[in-house]
Short mmCIF file of C-alpha atoms and ligand atoms in Angstrom, two decimals:
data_model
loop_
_atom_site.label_atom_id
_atom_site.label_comp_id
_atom_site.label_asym_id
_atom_site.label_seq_id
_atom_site.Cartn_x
_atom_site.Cartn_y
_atom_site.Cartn_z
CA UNK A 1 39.34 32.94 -8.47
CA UNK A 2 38.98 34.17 -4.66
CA UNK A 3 36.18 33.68 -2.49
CA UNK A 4 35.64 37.43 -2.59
CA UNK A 5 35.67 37.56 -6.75
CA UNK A 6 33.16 34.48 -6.30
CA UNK A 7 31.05 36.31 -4.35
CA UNK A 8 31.16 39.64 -6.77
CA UNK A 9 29.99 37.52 -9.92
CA UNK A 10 27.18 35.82 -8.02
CA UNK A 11 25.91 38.91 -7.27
CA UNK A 12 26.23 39.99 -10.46
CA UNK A 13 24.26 37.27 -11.94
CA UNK A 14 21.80 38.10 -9.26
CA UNK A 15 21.27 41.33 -10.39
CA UNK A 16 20.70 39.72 -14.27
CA UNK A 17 18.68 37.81 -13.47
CA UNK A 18 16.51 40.03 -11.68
CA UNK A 19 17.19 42.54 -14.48
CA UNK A 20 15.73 39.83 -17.51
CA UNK A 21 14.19 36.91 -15.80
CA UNK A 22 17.28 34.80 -18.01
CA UNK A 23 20.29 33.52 -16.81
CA UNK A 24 22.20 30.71 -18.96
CA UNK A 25 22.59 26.90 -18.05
CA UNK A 26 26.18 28.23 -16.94
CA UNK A 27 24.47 31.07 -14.76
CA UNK A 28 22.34 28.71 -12.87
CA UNK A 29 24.17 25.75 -12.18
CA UNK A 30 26.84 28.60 -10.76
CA UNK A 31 24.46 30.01 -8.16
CA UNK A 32 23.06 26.02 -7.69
CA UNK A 33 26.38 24.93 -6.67
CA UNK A 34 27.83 27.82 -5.00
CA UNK A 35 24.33 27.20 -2.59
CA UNK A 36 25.21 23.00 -2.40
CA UNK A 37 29.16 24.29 -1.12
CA UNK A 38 28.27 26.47 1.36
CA UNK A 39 25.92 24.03 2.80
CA UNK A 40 27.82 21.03 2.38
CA UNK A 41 31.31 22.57 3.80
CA UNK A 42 29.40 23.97 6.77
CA UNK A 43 27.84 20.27 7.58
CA UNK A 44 31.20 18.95 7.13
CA UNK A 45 33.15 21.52 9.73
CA UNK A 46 30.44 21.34 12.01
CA UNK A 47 28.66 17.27 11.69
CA UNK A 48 25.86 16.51 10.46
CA UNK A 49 24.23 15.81 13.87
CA UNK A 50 24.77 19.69 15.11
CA UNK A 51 22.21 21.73 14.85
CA UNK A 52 24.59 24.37 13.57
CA UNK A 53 25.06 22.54 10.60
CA UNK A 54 21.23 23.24 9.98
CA UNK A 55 21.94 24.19 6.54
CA UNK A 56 18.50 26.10 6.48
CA UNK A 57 20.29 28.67 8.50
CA UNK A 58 23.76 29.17 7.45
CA UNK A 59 24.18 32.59 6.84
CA UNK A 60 25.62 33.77 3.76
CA UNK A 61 25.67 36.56 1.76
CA UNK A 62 24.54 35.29 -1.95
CA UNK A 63 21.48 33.74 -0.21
CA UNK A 64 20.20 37.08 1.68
CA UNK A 65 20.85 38.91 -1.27
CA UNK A 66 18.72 36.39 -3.38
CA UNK A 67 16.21 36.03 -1.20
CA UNK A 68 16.00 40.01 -0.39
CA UNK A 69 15.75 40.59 -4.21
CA UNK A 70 12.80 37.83 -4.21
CA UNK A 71 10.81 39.44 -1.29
CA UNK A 72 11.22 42.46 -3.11
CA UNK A 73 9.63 41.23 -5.95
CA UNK A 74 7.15 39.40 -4.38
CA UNK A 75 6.44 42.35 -2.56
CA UNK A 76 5.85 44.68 -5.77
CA UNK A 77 3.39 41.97 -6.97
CA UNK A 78 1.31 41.09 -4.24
CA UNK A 79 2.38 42.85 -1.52
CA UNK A 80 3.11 41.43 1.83
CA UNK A 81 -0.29 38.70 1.15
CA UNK A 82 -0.38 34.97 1.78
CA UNK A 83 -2.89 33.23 -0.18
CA UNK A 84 -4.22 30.45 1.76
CA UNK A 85 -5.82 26.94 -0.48
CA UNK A 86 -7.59 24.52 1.22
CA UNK A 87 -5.68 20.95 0.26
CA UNK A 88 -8.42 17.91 0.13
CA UNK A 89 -6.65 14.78 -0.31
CA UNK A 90 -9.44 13.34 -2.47
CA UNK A 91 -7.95 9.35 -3.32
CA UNK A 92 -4.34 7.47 -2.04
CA UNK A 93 -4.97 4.88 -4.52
CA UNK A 94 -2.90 5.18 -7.56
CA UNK A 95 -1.98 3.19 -10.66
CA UNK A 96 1.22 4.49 -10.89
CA UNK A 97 4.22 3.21 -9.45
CA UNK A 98 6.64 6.28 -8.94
CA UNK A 99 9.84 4.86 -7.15
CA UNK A 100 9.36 7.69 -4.28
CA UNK A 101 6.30 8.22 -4.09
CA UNK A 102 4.16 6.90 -0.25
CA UNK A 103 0.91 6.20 -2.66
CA UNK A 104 2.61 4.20 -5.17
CA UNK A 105 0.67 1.40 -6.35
CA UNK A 106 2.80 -1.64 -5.24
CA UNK A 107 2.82 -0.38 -1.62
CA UNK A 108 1.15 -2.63 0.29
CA UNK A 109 1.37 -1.30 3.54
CA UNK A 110 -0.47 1.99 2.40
CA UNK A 111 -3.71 1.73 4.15
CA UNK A 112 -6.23 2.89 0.92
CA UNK A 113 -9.12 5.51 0.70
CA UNK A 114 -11.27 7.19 -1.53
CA UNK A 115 -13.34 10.03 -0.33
CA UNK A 116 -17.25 10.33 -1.21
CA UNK A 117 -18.37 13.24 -3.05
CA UNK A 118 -19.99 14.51 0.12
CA UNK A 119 -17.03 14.55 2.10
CA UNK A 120 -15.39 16.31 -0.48
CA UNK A 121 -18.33 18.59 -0.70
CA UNK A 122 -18.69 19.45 3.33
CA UNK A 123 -14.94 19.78 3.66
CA UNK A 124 -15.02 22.45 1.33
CA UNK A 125 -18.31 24.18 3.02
CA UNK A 126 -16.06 24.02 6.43
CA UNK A 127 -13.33 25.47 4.70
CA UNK A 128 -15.21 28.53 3.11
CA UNK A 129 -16.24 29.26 6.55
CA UNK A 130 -12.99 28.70 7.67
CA UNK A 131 -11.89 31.99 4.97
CA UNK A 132 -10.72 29.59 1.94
CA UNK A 133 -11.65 30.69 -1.14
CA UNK A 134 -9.81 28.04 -2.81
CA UNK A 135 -9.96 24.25 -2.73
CA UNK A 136 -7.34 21.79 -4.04
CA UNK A 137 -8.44 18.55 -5.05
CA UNK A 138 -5.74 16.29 -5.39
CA UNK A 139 -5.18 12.25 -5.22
CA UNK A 140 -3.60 9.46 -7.17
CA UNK A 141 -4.44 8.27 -10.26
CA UNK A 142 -7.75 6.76 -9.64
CA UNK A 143 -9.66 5.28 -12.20
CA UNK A 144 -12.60 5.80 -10.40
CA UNK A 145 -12.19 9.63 -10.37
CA UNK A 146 -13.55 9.08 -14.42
CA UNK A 147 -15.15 12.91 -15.61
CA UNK A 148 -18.33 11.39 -15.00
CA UNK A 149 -17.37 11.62 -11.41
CA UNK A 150 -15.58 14.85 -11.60
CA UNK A 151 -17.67 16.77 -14.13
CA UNK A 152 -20.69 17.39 -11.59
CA UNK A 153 -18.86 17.40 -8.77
CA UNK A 154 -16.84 20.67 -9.52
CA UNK A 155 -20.25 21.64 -11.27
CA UNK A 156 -21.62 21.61 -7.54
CA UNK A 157 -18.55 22.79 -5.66
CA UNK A 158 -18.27 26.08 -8.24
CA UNK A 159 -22.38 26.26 -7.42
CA UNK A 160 -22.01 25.67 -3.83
CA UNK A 161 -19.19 28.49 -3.96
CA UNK A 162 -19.23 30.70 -7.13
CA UNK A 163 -16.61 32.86 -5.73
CA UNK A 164 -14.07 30.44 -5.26
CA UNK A 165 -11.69 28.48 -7.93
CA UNK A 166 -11.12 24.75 -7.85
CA UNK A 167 -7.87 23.76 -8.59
CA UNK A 168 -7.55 20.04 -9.69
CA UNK A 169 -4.01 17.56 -9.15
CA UNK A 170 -4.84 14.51 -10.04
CA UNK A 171 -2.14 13.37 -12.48
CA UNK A 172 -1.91 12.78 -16.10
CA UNK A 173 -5.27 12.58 -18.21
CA UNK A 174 -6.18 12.58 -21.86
CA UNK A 175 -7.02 16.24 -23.31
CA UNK A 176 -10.68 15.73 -23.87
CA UNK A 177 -10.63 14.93 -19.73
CA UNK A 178 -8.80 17.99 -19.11
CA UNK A 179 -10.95 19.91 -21.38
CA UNK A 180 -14.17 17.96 -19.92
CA UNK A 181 -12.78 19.04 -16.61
CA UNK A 182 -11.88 22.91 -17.65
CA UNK A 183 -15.81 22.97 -19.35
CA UNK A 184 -17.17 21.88 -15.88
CA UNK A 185 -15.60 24.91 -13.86
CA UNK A 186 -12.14 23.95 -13.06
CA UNK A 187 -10.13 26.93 -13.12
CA UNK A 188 -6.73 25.56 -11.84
CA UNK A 189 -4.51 22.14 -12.67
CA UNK A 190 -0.77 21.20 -10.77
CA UNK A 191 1.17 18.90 -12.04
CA UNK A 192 4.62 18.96 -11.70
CA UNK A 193 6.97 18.23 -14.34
CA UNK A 194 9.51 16.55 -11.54
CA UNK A 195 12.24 17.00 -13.50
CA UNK A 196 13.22 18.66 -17.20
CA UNK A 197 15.67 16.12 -17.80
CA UNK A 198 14.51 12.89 -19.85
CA UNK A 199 17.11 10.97 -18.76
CA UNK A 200 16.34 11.76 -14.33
CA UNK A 201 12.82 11.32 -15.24
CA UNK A 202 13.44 7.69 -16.22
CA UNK A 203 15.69 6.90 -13.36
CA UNK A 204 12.74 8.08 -10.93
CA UNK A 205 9.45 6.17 -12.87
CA UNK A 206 9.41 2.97 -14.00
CA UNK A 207 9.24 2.39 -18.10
CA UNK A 208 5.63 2.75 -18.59
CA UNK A 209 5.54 6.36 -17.60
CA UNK A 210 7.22 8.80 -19.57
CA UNK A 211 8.76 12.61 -19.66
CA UNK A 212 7.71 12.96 -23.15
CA UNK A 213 4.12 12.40 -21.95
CA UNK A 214 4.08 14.67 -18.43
CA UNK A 215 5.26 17.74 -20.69
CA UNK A 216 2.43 17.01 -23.61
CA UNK A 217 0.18 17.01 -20.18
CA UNK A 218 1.37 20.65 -19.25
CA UNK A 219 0.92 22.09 -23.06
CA UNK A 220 -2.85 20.47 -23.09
CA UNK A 221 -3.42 22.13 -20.01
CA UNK A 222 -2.26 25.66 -20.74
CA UNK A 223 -3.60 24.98 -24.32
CA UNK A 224 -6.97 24.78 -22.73
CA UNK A 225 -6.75 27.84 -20.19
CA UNK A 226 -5.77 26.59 -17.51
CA UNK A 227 -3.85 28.42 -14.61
CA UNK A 228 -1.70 25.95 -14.74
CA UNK A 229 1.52 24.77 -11.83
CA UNK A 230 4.37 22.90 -12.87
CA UNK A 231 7.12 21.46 -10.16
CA UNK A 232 9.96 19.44 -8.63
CA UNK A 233 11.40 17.94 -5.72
CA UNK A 234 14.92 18.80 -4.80
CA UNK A 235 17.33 16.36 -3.53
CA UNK A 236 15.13 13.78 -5.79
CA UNK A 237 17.75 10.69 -6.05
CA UNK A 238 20.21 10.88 -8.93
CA UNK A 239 19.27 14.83 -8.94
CA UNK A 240 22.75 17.01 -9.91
CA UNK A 241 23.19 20.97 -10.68
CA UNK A 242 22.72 20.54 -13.96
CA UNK A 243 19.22 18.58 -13.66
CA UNK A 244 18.31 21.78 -11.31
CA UNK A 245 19.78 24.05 -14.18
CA UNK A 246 17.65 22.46 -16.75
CA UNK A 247 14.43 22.90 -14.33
CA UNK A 248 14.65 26.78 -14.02
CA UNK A 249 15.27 26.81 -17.60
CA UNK A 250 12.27 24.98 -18.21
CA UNK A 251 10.18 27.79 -15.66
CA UNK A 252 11.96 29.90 -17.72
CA UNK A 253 10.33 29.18 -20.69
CA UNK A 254 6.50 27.55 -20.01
CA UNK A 255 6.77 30.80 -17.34
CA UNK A 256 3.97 28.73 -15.09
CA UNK A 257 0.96 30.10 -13.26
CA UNK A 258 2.12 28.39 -10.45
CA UNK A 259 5.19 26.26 -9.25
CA UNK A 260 5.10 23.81 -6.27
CA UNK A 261 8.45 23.01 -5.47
CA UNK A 262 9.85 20.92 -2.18
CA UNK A 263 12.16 19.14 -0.60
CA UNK A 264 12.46 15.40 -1.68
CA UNK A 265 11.56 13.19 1.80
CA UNK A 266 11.96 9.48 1.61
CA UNK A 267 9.33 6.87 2.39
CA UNK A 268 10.77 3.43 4.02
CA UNK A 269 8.19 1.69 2.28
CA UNK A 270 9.65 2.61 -1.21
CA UNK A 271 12.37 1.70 -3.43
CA UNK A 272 14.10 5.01 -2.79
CA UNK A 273 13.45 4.72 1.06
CA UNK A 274 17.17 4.85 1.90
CA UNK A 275 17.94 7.92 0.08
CA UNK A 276 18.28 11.05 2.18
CA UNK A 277 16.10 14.06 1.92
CA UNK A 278 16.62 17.18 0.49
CA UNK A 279 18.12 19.88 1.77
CA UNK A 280 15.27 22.50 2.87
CA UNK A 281 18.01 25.82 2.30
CA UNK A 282 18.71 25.09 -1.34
CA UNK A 283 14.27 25.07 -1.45
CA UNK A 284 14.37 27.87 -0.40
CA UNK A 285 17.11 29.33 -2.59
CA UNK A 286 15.60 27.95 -5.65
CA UNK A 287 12.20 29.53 -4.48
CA UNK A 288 13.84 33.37 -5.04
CA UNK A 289 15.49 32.04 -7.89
CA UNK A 290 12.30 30.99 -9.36
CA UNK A 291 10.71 34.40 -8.42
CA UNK A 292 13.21 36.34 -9.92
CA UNK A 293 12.99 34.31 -12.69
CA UNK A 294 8.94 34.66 -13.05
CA UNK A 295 7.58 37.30 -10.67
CA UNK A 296 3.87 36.70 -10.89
CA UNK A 297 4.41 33.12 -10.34
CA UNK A 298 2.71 31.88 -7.32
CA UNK A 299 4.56 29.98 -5.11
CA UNK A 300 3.58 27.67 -2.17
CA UNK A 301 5.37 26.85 1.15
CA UNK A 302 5.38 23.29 0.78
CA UNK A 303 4.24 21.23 3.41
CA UNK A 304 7.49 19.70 2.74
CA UNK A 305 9.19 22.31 3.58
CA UNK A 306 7.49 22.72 7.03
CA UNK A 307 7.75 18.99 7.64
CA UNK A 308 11.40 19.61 7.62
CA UNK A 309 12.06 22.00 9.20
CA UNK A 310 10.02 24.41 12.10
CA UNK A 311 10.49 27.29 10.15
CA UNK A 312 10.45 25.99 6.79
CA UNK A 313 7.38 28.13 5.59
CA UNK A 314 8.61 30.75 7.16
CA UNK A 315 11.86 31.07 5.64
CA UNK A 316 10.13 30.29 1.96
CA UNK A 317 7.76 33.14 2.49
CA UNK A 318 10.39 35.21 3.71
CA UNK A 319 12.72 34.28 0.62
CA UNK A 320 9.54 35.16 -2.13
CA UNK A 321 7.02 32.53 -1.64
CA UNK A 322 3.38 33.86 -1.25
CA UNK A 323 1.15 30.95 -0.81
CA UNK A 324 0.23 28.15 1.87
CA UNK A 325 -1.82 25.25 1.53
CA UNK A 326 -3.14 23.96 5.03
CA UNK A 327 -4.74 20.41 4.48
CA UNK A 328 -8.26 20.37 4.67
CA UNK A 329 -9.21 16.60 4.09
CA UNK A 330 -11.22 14.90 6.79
CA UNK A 331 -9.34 13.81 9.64
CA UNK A 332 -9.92 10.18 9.88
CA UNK A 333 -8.19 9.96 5.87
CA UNK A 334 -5.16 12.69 6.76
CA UNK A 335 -2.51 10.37 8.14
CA UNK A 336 -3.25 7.73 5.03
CA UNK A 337 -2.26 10.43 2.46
CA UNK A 338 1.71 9.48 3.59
CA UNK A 339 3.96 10.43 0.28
CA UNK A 340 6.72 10.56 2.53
CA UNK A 341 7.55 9.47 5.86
CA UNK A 342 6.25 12.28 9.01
CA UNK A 343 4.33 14.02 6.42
CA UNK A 344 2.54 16.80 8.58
CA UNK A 345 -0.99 17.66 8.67
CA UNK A 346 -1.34 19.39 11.48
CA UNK A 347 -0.43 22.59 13.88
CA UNK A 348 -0.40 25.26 11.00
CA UNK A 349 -0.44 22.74 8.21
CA UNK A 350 -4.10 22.09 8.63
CA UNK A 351 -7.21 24.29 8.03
CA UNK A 352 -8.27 24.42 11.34
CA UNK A 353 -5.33 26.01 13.54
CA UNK A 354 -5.80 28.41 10.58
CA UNK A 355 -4.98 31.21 13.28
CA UNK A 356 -2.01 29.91 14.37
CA UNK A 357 -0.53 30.31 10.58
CA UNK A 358 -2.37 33.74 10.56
CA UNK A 359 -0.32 34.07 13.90
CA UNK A 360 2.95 32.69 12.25
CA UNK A 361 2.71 34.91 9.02
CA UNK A 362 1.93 38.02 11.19
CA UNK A 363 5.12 37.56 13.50
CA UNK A 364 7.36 38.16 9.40
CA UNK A 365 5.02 40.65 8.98
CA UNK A 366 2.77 38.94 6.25
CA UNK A 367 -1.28 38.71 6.18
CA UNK A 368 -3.24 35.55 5.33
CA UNK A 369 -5.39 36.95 2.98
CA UNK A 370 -9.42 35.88 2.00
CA UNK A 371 -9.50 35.77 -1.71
CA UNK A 372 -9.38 33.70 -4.56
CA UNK A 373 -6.21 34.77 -5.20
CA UNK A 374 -5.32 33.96 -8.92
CA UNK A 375 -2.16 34.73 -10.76
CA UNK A 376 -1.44 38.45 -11.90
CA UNK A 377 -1.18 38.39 -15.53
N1 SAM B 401 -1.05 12.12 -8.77
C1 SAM B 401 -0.91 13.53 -8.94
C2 SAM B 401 0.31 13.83 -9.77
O1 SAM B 401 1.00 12.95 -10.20
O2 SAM B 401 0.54 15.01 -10.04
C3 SAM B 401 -0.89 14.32 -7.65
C4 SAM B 401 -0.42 13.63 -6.43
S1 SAM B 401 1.35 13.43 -6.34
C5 SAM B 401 1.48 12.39 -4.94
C6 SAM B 401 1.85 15.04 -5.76
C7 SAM B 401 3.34 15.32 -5.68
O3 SAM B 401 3.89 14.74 -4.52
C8 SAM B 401 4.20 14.77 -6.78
O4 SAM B 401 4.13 15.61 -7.91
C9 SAM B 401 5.59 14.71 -6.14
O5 SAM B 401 6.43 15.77 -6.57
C10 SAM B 401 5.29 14.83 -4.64
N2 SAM B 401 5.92 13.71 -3.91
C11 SAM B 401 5.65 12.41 -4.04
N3 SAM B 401 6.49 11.67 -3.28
C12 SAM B 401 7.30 12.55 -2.64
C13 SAM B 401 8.40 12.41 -1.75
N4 SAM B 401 8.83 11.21 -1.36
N5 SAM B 401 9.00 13.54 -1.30
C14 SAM B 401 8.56 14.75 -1.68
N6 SAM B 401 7.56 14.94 -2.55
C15 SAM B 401 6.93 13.86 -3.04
#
């Protein structure tokens, strides 16, 4: 088949897939791996050390077309609206032991922390006033975040702010938590499935945790009415087309409230600290694939994403993102949240330069917007 006839059916599933939210494993892993060969024969005519070999900003003509079909979308749904949640990094101390994760328990050099319920309450006061309308609690798996800690304290952030939502992403729990949790106020849970594939998901956790168990997670949630967010990294080690295939399928079928995907960034101080990141243009390809797939979803610009690249949230929002989630934990804890080496937290990745992303979203003509903003059902 010529490049030209290549081109022609990629389109074509394009325009399926935008027609019925479905494409098959076949479709999928075609448009996957026509995106990793344009990327990886541009690094290899140009080296991986030019900055032309940025493979964020090869041109090609699948991509626009993807990501104008996304925008599109997006566009129909919420308009041209970037809804802004405040990120506070509640905990780094976690029993698990994820091979890439920064916080993994047998880290040693992670420097711990465990915010007070007043910090977590006057960082979320500063953010209302900054315009957020909602916060993001998220840590490691903390024992000591039991529900008798978290029951009254969303109880008193959804008193303190009745017009906001509290989204919670701290990990796996048992269903009476979650439902404790959901009975107290909370009105949002992420947890990313990090891969659909049993077999990837045991090559990236060690035996104790389990795929089997993360899904169950995910069906308690919804079961309990949750808006819930599911997720992946991409370049994850081990990761191919197919695992990739198998996650939109997934999206395809839970059709998630919300879906946090980003680049994979290793940390030196974990077992998969030699494995290189992920590539920040395929992100952002699977972003309008995931749109076209689910078009309320709502769909961050990962600080991953911007950590890699200048212009990563940009280019997501540009390709059918529609949300941003500046960090809003208190300084002194920010740089001890690491889950991957550089992580950013500041410039327009924290909630106080929020003008300068109000700035940045105005220059692609978008609006950071003051609202709640929940899913469109
Ligand atoms: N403990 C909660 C959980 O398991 O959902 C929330 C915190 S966890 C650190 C948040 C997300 O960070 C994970 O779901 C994972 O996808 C992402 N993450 C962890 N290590 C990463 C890395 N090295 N690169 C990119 N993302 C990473």
């Amino acid at each position: 088949m010529t490049a030209v006839a290549d081109t022609f059916d990629l389109l074509r599933l394009i325009d399926a897939l935008a027609a019925t939210g479905h494409l098959s494993h076949e479709g999928y892993r075609a448009l996957i791996l026509h995106r990793m060969a344009v990327e990886s024969a541009t690094v290899a005519a140009v080296g991986a050390s030019n900055t032309r070999s940025d493979p964020l900003t090869i041109p090609d003509e699948v991509t626009e077309a993807l990501a104008t079909r996304a925008a599109a979308v997006r566009d129909n749904m919420y308009g041209r609206r970037v809804f802004i949640r405040g990120l506070i990094e509640v905990s780094n101390i976690c029993k698990n032991d994820c091979y890439y994760c920064g916080i993994r328990a047998s880290n040693a050099a992670c420097d711990r922390y465990r915010l007070e319920d007043a910090d977590i309450l006057s960082a979320a006061a500063e953010g209302y006033a900054l315009g957020f309308r909602t916060f993001v609690l998220q840590g490691g798996e903390d024992g000591h975040f039991s529900d008798g800690r978290l029951v009254p304290l969303i109880r008193a952030l959804k008193s303190a702010h009745p017009d906001c939502a509290v989204t919670l992403s701290l990990g796996e729990r048992s269903r009476d938590s979650y439902a404790a949790l959901r009975e107290a106020g909370a009105d949002r849970y992420l947890l990313r499935h990090e891969t659909a594939t049993a077999a990837h998901y045991a090559r990236l956790h060690p035996a104790g945790m389990s795929y089997e168990r993360r899904m169950q997670c995910l069906s308690d949630l919804r079961g309990l009415g949750f808006q819930v967010g599911c997720g992946f990294m991409v370049g994850s080690p081990y990761q191919t087309a197919d695992d990739l295939a198998r996650d939109l399928a997934f999206i395809e079928a839970f059709k998630p409230d919300m879906c946090g995907i980003g680049p994979f960034i290793p940390h030196k101080d974990t077992p998969m600290g030699g494995y290189s990141a992920g590539s920040v243009g395929l992100t952002v390809f699977l972003l309008s694939i995931i749109r076209l797939i689910h078009p309320p979803v709502l769909l961050p610009a990962t600080t991953a994403l911007g950590t890699l690249h200048p212009a990563g949230r940009e280019r997501a929002i540009l390709a059918g993102a529609n949300v941003v989630m500046p960090n809003l934990s208190p300084a002194s804890v920010r740089k001890k949240y690491m889950l991957y080496d550089n992580k950013l937290s500041d410039g327009a990745e924290s909630a106080e330069c929020l003008d300068e992303l109000r700035h940045r979203m105005a220059v692609i003509g978008h609006e950071v917007i003051v609202e709640r903003g929940d899913v469109r059902k």
